[in-house]
mmCIF file of C-alpha atoms in Angstrom:
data_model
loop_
_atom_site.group_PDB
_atom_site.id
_atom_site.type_symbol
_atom_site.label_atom_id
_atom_site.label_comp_id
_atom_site.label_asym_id
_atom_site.label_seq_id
_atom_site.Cartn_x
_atom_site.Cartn_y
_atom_site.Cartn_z
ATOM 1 C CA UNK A 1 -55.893 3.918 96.748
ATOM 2 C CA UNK A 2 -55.888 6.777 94.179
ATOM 3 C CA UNK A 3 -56.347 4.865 90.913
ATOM 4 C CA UNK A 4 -56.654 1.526 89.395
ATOM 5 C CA UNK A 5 -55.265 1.160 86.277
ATOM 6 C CA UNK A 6 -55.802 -2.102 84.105
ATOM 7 C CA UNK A 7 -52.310 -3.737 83.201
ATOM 8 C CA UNK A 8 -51.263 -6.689 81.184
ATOM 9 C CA UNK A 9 -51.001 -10.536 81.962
ATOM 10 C CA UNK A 10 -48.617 -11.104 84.554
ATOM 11 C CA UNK A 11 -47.430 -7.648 85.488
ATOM 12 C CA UNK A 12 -44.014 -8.059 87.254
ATOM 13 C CA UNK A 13 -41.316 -5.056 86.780
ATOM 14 C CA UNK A 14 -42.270 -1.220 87.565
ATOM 15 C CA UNK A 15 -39.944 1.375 86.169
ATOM 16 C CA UNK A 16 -40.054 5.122 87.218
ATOM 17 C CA UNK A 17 -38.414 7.399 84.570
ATOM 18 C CA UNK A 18 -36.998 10.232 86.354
ATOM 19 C CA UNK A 19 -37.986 12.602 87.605
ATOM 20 C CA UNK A 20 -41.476 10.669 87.420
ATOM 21 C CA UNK A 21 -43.478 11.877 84.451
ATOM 22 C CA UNK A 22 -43.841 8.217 83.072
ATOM 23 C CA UNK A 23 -44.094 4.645 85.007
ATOM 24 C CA UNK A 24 -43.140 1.491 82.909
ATOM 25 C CA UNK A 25 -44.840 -2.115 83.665
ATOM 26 C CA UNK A 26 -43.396 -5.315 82.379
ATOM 27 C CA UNK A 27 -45.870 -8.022 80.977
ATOM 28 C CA UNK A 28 -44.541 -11.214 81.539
ATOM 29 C CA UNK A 29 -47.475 -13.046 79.666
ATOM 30 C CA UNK A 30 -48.283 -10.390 76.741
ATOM 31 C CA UNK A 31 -44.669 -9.679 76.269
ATOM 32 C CA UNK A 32 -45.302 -5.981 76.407
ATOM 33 C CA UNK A 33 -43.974 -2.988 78.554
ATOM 34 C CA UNK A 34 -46.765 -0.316 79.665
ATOM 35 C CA UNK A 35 -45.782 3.211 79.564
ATOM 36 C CA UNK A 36 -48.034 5.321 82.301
ATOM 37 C CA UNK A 37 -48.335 8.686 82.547
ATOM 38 C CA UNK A 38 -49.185 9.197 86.489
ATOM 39 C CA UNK A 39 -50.240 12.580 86.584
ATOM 40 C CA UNK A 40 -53.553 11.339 84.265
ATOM 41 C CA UNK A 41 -53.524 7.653 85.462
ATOM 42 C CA UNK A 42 -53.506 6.551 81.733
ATOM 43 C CA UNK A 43 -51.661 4.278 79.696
ATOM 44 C CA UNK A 44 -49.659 6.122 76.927
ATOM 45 C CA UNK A 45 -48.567 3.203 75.611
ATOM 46 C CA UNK A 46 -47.997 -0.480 75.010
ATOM 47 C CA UNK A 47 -44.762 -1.685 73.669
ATOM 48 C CA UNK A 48 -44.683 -4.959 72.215
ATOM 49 C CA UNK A 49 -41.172 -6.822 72.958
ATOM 50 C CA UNK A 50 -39.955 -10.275 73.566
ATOM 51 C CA UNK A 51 -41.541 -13.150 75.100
ATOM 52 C CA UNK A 52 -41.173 -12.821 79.045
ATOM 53 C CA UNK A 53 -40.332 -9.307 79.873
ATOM 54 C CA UNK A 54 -39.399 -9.125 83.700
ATOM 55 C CA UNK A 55 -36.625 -7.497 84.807
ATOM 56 C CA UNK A 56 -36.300 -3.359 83.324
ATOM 57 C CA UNK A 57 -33.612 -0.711 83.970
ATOM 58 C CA UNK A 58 -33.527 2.941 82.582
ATOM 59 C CA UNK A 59 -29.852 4.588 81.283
ATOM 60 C CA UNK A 60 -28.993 7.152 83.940
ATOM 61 C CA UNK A 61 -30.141 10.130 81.166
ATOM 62 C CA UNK A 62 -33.864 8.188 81.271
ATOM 63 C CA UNK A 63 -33.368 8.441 77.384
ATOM 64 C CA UNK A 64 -33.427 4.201 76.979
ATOM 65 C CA UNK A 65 -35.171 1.745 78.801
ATOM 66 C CA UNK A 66 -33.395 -1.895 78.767
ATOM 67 C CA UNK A 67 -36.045 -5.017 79.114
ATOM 68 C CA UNK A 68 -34.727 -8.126 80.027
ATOM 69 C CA UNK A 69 -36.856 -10.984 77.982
ATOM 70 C CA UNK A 70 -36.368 -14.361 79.132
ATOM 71 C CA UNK A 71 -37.954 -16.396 77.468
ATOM 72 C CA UNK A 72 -36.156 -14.997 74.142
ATOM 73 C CA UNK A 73 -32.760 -14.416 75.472
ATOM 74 C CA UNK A 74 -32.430 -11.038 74.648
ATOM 75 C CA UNK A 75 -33.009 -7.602 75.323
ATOM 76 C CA UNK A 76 -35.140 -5.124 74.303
ATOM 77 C CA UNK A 77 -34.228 -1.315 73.832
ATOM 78 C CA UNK A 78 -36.861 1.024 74.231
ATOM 79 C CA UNK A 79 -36.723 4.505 73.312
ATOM 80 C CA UNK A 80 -38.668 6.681 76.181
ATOM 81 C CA UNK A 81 -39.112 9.675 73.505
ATOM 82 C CA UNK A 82 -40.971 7.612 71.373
ATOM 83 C CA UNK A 83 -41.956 5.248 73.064
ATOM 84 C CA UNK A 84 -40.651 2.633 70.406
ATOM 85 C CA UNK A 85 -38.276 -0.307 70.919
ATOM 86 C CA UNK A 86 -35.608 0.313 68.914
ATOM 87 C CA UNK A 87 -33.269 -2.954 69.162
ATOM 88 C CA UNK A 88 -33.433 -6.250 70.498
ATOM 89 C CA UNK A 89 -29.671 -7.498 72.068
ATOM 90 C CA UNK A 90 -28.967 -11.054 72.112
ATOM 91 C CA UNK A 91 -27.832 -12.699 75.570
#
């Protein structure tokens, strides 16, 4: 093991943004997404979103990161740049 790095309640989906500078972790029972720089092994950020974040996917570009909440039936839209959601999409 090379680190251990404290996450959220219920820690379920793991994103890599290519090409690896950043690792995302869903928090099913804080509804937040962790952004993780793993050159440092520190948390750059915690994203508040909807209730139940799971399931993540990145756009192809890595420029948007798409979190599937379901316990709010939508989706969040995360900006990688900043690090901010931007929109939530209603499913």
């Amino acid at each position: 093991m090379l680190a251990t790095i404290p996450a959220g309640g219920r820690s379920n989906g793991i994103k890599m943004h290519p090409p690896g500078h950043e690792v995302y972790v869903s928090n099913g029972a804080d509804g937040t997404v962790m952004a993780i720089d793993p050159a440092s092994d520190k948390v750059t950020a915690t994203i508040k979103v909807g209730n139940r974040p799971w399931n993540m996917a990145l756009t192809q570009d890595g420029d948007k990161l798409y979190v599937a909440n379901g316990r709010s039936n939508n989706v969040s839209v995360i900006d990688t740049a900043t690090k901010k959601k931007v929109k939530d999409i209603a499913v």
